[in-house]
Tab-separated table of C-alpha atoms and ligand atoms in Angstrom:
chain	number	residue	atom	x	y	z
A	1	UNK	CA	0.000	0.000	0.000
A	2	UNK	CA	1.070	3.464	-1.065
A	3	UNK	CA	1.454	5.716	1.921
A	4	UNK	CA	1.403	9.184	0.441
A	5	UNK	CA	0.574	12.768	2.575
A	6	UNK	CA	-2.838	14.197	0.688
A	7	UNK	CA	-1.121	17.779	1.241
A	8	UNK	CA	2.092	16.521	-0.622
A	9	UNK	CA	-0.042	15.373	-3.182
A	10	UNK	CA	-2.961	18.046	-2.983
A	11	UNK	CA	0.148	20.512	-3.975
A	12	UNK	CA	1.692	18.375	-6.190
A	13	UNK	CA	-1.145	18.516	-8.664
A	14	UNK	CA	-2.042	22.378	-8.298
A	15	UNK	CA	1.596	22.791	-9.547
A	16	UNK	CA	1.131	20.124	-12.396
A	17	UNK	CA	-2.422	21.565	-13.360
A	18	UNK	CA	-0.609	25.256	-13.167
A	19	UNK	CA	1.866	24.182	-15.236
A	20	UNK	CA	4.755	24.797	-12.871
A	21	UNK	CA	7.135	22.044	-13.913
A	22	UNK	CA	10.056	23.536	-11.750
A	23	UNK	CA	7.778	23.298	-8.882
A	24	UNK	CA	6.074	19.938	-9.951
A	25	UNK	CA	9.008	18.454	-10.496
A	26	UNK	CA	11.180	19.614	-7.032
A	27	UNK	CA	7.327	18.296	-5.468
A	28	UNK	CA	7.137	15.107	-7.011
A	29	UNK	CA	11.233	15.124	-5.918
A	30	UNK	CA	10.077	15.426	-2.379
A	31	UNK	CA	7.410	12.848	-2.527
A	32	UNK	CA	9.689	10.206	-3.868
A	33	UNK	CA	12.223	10.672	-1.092
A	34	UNK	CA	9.658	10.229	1.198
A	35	UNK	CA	8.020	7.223	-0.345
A	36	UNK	CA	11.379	5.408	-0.055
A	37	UNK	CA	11.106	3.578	3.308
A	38	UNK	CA	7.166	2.794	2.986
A	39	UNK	CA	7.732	1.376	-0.368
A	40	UNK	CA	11.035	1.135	-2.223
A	41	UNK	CA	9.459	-0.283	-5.454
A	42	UNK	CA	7.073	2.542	-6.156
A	43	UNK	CA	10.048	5.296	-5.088
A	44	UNK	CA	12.145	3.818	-7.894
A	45	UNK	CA	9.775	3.563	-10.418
A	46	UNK	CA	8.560	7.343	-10.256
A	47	UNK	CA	12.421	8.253	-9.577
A	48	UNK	CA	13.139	7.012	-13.292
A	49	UNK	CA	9.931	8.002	-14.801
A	50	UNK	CA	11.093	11.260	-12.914
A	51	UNK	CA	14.658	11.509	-15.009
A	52	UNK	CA	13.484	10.477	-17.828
A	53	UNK	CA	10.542	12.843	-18.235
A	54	UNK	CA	12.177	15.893	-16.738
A	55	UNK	CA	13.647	16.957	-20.030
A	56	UNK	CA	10.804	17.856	-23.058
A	57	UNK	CA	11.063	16.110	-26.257
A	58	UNK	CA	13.947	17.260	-28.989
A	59	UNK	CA	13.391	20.231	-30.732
A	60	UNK	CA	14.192	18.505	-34.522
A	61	UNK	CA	15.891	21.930	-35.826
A	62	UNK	CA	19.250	22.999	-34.347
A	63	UNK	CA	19.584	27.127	-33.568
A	64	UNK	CA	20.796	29.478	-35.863
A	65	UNK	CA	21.948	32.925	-35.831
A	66	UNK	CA	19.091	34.792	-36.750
A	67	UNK	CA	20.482	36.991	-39.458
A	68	UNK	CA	23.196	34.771	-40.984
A	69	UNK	CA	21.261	31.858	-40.307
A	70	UNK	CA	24.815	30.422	-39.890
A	71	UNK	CA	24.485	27.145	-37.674
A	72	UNK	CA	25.710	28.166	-33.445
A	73	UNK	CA	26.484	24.922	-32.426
A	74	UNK	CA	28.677	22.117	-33.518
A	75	UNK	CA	26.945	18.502	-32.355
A	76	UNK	CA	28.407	15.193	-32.180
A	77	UNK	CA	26.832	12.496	-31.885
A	78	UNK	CA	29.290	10.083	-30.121
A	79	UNK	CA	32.366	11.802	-28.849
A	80	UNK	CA	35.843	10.149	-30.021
A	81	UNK	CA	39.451	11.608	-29.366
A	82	UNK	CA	42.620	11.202	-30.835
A	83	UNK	CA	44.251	10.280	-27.755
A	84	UNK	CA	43.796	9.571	-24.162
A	85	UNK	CA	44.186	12.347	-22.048
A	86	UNK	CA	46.229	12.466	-18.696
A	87	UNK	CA	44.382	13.933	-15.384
A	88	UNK	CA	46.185	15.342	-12.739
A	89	UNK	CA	44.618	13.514	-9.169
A	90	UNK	CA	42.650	16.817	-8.697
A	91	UNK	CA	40.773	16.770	-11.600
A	92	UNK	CA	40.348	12.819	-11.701
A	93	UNK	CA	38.897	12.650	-8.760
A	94	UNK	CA	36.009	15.823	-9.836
A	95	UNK	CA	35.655	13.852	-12.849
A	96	UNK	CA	34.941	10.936	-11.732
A	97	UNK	CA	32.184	12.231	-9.190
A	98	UNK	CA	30.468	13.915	-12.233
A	99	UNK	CA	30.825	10.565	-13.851
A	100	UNK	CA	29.736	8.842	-10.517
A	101	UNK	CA	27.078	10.916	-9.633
A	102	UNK	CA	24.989	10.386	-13.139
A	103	UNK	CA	25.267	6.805	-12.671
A	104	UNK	CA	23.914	6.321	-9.532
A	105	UNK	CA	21.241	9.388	-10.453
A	106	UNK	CA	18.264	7.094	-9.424
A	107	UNK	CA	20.163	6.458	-6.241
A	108	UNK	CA	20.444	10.199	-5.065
A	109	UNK	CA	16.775	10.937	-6.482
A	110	UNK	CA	15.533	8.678	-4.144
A	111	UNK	CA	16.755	10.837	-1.464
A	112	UNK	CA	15.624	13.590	-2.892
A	113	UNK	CA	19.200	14.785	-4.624
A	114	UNK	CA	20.196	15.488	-7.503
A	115	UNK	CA	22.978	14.901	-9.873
A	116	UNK	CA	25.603	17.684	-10.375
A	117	UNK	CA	24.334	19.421	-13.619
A	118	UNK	CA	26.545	22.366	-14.052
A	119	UNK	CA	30.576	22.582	-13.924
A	120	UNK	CA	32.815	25.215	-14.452
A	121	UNK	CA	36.186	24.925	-16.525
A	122	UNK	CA	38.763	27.587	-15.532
A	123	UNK	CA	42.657	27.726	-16.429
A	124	UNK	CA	45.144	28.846	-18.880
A	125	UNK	CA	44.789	27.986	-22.804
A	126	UNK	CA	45.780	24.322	-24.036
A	127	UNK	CA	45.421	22.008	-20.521
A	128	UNK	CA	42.367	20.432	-21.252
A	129	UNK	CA	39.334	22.373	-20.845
A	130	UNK	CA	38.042	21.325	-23.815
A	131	UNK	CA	39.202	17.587	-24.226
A	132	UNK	CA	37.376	17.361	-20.568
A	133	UNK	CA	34.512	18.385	-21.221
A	134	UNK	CA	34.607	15.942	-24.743
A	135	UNK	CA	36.071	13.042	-22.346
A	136	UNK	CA	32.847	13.361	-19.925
A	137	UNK	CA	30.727	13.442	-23.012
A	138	UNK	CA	32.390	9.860	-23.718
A	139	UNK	CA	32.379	7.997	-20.884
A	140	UNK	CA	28.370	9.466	-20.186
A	141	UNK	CA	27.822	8.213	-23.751
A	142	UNK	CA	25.417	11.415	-24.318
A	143	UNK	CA	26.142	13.879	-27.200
A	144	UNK	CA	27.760	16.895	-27.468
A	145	UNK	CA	26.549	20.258	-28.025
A	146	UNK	CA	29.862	22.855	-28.483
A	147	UNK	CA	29.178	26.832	-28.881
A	148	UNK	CA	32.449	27.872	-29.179
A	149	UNK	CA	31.951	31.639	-28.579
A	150	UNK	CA	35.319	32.578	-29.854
A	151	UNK	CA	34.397	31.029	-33.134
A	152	UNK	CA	30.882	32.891	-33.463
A	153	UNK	CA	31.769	36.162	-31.998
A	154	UNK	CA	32.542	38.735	-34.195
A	155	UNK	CA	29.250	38.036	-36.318
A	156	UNK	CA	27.359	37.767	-33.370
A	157	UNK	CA	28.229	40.980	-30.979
A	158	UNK	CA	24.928	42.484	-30.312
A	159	UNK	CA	22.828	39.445	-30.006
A	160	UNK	CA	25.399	36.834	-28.410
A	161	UNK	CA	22.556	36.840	-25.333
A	162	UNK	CA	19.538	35.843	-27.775
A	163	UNK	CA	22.177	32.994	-29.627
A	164	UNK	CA	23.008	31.681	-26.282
A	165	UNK	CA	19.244	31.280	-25.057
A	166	UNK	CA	18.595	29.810	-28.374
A	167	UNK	CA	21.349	26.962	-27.808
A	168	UNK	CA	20.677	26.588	-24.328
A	169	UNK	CA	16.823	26.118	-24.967
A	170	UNK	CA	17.714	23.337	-27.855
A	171	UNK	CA	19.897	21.423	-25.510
A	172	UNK	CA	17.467	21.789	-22.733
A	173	UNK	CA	15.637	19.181	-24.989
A	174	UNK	CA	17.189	15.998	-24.911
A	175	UNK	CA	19.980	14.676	-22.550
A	176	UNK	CA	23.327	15.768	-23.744
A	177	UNK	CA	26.523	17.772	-22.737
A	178	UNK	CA	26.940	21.195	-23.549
A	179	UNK	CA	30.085	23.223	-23.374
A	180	UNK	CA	29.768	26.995	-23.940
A	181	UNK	CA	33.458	27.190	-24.611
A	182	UNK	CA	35.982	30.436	-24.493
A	183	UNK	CA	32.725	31.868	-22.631
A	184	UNK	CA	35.231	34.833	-21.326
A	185	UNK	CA	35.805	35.368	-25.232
A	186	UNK	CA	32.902	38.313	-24.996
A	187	UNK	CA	34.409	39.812	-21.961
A	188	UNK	CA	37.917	40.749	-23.737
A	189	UNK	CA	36.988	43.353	-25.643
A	190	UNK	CA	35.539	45.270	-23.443
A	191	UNK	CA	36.537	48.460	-25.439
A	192	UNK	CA	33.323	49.772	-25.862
A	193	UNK	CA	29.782	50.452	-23.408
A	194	UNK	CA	27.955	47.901	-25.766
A	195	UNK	CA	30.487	45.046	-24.746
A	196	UNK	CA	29.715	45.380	-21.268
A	197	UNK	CA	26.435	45.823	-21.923
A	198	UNK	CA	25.998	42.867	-23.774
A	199	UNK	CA	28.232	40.617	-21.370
A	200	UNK	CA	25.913	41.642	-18.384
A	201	UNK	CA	23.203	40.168	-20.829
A	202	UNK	CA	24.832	37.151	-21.486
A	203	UNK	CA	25.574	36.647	-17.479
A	204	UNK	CA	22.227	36.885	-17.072
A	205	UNK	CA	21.517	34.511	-19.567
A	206	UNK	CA	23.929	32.286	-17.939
A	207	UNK	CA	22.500	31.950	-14.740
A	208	UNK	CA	18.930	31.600	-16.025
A	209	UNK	CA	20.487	28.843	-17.782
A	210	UNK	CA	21.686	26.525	-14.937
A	211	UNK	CA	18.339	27.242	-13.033
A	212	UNK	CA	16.209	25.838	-15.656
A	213	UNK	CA	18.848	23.313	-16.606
A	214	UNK	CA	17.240	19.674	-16.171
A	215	UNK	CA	19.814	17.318	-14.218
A	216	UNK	CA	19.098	14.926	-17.032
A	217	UNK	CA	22.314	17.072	-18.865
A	218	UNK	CA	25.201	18.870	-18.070
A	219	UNK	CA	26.057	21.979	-19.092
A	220	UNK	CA	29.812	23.178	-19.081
A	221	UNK	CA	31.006	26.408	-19.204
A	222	UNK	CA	34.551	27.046	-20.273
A	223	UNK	CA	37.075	30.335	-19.403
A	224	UNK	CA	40.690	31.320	-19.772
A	225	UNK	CA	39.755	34.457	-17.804
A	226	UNK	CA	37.584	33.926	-14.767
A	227	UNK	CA	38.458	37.770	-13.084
A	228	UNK	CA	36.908	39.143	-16.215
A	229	UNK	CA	33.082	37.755	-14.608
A	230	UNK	CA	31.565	38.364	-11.211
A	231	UNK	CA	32.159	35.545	-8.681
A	232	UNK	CA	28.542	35.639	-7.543
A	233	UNK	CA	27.911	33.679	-10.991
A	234	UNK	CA	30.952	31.180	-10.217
A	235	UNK	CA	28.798	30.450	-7.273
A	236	UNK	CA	25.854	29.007	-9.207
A	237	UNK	CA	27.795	26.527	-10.750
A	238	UNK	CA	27.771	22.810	-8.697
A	239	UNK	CA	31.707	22.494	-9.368
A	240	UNK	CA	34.297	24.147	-10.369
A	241	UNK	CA	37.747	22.309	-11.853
A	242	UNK	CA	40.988	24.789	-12.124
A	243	UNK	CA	43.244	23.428	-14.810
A	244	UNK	CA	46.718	23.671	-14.761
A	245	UNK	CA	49.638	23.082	-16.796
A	246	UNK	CA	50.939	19.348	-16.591
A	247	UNK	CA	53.633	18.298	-13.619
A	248	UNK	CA	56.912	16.860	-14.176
A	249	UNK	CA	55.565	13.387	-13.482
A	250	UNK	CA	52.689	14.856	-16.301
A	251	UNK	CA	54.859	15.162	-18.523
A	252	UNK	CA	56.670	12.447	-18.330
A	253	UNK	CA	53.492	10.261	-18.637
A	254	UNK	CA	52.188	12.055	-21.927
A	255	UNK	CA	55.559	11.710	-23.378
A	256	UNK	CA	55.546	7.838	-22.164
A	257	UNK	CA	52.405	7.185	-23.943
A	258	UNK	CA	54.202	9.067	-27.117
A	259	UNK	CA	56.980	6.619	-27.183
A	260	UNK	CA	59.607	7.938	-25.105
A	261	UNK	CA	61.636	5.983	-22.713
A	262	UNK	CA	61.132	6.936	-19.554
A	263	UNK	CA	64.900	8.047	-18.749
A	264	UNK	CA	64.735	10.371	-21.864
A	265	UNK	CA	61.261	11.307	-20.971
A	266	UNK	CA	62.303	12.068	-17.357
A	267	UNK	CA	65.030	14.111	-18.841
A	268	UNK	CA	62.647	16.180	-21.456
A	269	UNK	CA	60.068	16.687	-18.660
A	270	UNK	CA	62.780	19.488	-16.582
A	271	UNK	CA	63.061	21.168	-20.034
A	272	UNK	CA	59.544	21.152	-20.963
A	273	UNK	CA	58.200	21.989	-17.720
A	274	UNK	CA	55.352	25.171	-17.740
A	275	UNK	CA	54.292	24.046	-20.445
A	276	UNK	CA	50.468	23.548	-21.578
A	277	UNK	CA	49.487	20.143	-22.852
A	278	UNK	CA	49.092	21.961	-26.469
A	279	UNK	CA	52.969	22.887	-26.520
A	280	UNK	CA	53.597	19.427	-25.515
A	281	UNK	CA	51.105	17.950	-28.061
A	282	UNK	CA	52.928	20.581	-30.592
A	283	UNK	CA	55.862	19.689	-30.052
A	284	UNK	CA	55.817	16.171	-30.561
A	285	UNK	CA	54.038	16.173	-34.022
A	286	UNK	CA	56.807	18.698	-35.327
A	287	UNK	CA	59.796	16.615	-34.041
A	288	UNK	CA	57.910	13.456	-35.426
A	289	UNK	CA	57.592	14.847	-38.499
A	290	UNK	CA	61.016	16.216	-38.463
A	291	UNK	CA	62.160	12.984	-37.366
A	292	UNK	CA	60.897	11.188	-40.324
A	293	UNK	CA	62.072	13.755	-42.904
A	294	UNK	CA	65.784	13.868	-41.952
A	295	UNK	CA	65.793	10.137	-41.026
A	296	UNK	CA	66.450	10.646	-37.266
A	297	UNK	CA	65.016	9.378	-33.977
A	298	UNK	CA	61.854	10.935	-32.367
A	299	UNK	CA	63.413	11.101	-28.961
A	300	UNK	CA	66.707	13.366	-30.507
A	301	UNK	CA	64.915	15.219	-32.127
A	302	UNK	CA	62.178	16.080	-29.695
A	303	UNK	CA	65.112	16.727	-26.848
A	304	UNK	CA	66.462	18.961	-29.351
A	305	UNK	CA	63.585	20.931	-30.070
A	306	UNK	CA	63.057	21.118	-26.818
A	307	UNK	CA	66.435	22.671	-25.790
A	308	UNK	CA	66.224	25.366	-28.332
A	309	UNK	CA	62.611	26.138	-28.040
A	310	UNK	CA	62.505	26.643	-24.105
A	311	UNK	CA	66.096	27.668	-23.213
A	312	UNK	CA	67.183	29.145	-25.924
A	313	UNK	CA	64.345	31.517	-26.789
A	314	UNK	CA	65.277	34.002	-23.815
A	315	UNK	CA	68.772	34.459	-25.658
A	316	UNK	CA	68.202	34.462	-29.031
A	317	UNK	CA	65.815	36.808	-31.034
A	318	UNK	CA	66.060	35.269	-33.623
A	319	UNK	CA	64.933	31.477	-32.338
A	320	UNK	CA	62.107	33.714	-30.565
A	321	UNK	CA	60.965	35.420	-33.963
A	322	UNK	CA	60.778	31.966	-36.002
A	323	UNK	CA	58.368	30.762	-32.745
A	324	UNK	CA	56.695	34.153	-32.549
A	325	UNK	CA	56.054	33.664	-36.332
A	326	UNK	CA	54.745	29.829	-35.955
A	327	UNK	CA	52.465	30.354	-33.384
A	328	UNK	CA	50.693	33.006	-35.502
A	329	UNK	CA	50.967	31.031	-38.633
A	330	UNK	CA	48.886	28.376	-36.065
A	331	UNK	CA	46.256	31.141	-35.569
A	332	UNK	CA	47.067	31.694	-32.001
A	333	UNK	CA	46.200	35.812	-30.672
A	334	UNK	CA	48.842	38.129	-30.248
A	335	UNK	CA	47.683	37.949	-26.200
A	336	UNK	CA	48.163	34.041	-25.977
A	337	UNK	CA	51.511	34.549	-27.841
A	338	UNK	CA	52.972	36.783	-25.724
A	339	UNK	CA	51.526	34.534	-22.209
A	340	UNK	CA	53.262	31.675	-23.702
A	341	UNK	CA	56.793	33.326	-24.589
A	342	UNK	CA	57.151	35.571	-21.393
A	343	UNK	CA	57.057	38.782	-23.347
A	344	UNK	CA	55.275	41.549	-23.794
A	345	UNK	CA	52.095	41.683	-26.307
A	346	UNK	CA	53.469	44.563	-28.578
A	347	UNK	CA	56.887	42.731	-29.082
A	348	UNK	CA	54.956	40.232	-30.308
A	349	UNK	CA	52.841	42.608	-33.188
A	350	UNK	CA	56.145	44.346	-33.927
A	351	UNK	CA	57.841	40.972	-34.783
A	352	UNK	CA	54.474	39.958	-37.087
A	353	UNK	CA	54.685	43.649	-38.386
A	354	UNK	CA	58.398	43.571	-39.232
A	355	UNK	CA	57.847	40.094	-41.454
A	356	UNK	CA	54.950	41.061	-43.071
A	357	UNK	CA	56.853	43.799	-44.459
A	358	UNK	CA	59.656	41.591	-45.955
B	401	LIG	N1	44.955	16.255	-19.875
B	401	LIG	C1	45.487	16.104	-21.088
B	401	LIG	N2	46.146	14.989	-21.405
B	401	LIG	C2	46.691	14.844	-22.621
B	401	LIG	N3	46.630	15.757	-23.602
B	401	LIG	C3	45.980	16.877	-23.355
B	401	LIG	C4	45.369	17.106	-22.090
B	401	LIG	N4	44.787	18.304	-22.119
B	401	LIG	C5	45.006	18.810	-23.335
B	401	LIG	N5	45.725	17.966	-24.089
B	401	LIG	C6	46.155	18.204	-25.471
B	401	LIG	O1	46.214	19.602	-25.705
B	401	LIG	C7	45.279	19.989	-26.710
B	401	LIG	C8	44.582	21.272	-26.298
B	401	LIG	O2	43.769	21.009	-25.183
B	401	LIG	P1	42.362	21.722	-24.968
B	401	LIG	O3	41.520	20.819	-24.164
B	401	LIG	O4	41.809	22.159	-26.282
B	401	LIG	O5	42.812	22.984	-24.130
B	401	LIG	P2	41.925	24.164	-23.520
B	401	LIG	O6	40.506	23.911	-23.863
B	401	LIG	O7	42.210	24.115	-22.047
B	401	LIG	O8	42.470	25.417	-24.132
B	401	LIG	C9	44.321	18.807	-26.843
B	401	LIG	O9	43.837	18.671	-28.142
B	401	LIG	C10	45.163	17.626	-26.452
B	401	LIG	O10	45.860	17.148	-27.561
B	402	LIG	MG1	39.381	25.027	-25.176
């Protein structure tokens, strides 16, 4: 026999007939966790009819930018990357409680909980915000939804707050992962009254956003520059993960599963240390490459490399200008160019300045 409180479910149905589903659905939340001693069987059953209903159906059409009718969001279906990535124990052991949490959702609904639905990625460029947030989208097995604001910006300034709704409210519809990636991207050029204008917007979008968000998905934000926003909307978020450039003992396990030995790779690690997982990643495809052309071994060429491009940048100009150049070439800003290299950011536009002219 189902022992249920008429009040309980006296409100629970004003907020269903009122259409209220935030209310219905934190209600029915309630009534579950209470059902659980009297009669397990039932609370499980309206636990899972509870996360699986919780998100409406999928809109068919994905969001686009109302006047280019360019497409916002890049979706994949199943999530597969190129390599494995490494975790520092920090951020395995957030990852895994995301990870944890969603399986045993049912578990934690039944006590009236529920899973962590909204994470925030901060740290430096190239040590793994990204591949993270594509690694949880793996092992969950849901899709991803990516609005890299970076990528959409400059066509979008003005409306970025109306594209963001529009993506949030089509991944509101089905479980998934969304990352709103570079999400700092609008905050840097802050030159003019509009730009802050429109990044108040778009933090105001944000946090309407992970109230409504159904637990069902998890929505990611991404951010080289967490200063740039106001910590009251860091606050909203369930978790946050700070990413850092890989350790010694990092690096030596990404070069490891490169093909180093590990007294080389303990060696290369010292020279290569501050540096992001992109340089490392960067690295190792040029001296492989390099290595093939000229007939020589990945490992002396890579040391190499490394040697002249950490060490020897600070004395020569010249090694600096070639990198300075590269990096460019690899469409990284003038900003990120001058973070990586230690110097200052017009050094780096004279440099691009002074070869453009040749
Ligand atoms: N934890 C990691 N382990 C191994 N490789 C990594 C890791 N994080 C990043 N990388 C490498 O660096 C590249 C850039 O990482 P990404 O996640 O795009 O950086 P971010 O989003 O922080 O700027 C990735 O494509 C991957 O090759
Ligand atoms: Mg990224």
């Amino acid at each position: 026999m189902v022992q249920v409180d008429e009040n309980d479910l006296s409100l629970l149905f004003q907020q269903g007939i009122q259409g209220n589903a935030a209310s219905f659905v934190l209600l029915a939340r309630r009534l579950v966790s209470r059902l659980k001693k009297s009669d397990p069987a039932t609370a499980t059953l309206l636990a899972e009819t509870l996360s699986s209903m919780s998100s409406p159906t999928r809109s068919v059409t994905q969001p686009v930018d109302a006047d280019s009718r360019r497409g916002l969001l890049k979706e994949e279906m199943a999530v597969v990357l190129d390599h494995e990535p490494i975790w520092s124990p920090d951020i395995a052991l957030k990852l895994g409680r995301v990870i944890d949490e969603r399986r045993l959702a049912t578990k934690l609904r039944l006590s009236g909980l529920e899973p962590m639905k909204a994470l925030l990625f901060k740290g430096p460029p190239g040590v793994g915000k990204t591949m993270a947030c594509r690694w949880l989208a793996r092992e969950l097995g849901l899709p991803l939804l990516t609005l890299d604001l970076a990528t959409v910006m400059s066509s979008l300034l003005g409306k970025t707050g109306t594209n963001v709704r529009a993506v949030v409210d089509y991944g509101r519809g089905f479980p998934c992962v969304l990352l709103l990636d570079e999400f700092d991207s609008i905050a840097k050029r802050r030159d003019d009254e509009r730009d802050v204008g429109e990044l108040k917007r778009l933090v105001t979008v944000l946090l309407q956003a992970i109230d409504e968000w159904p637990s069902t998905s998890l929505l990611v934000a991404a951010t080289n520059h967490p200063e740039l926003l106001d910590p009251a909307v860091w606050r909203r978020f369930d978790l946050e993960l700070d990413f850092e450039n890989p350790s010694e003992p990092a690096i030596v396990q990404f070069l490891r599963a490169e093909g180093i030995s590990v007294t080389v790779a303990t060696e290369l690690a010292a020279i290569y240390a501050g540096s992001s997982y992109a340089d490392l990643r960067r690295s190792a495809q040029s001296a492989k490459k390099a290595a093939v052309l000229s007939d020589r071994s990945f490992e002396e060429v890579l040391a190499e490399e490394g040697l002249t491009s950490m060490a020897a940048l600070q004395e020569s100009t010249f090694l600096r200008d070639v990198k300075i150049k590269r990096l460019a070439a690899e469409g990284i800003s003038h900003r990120d160019i001058a973070q990586q290299l230690g110097i200052s950011h017009p050094t780096v536009g004279r440099v691009l300045k002074k070869t453009k002219g040749n």
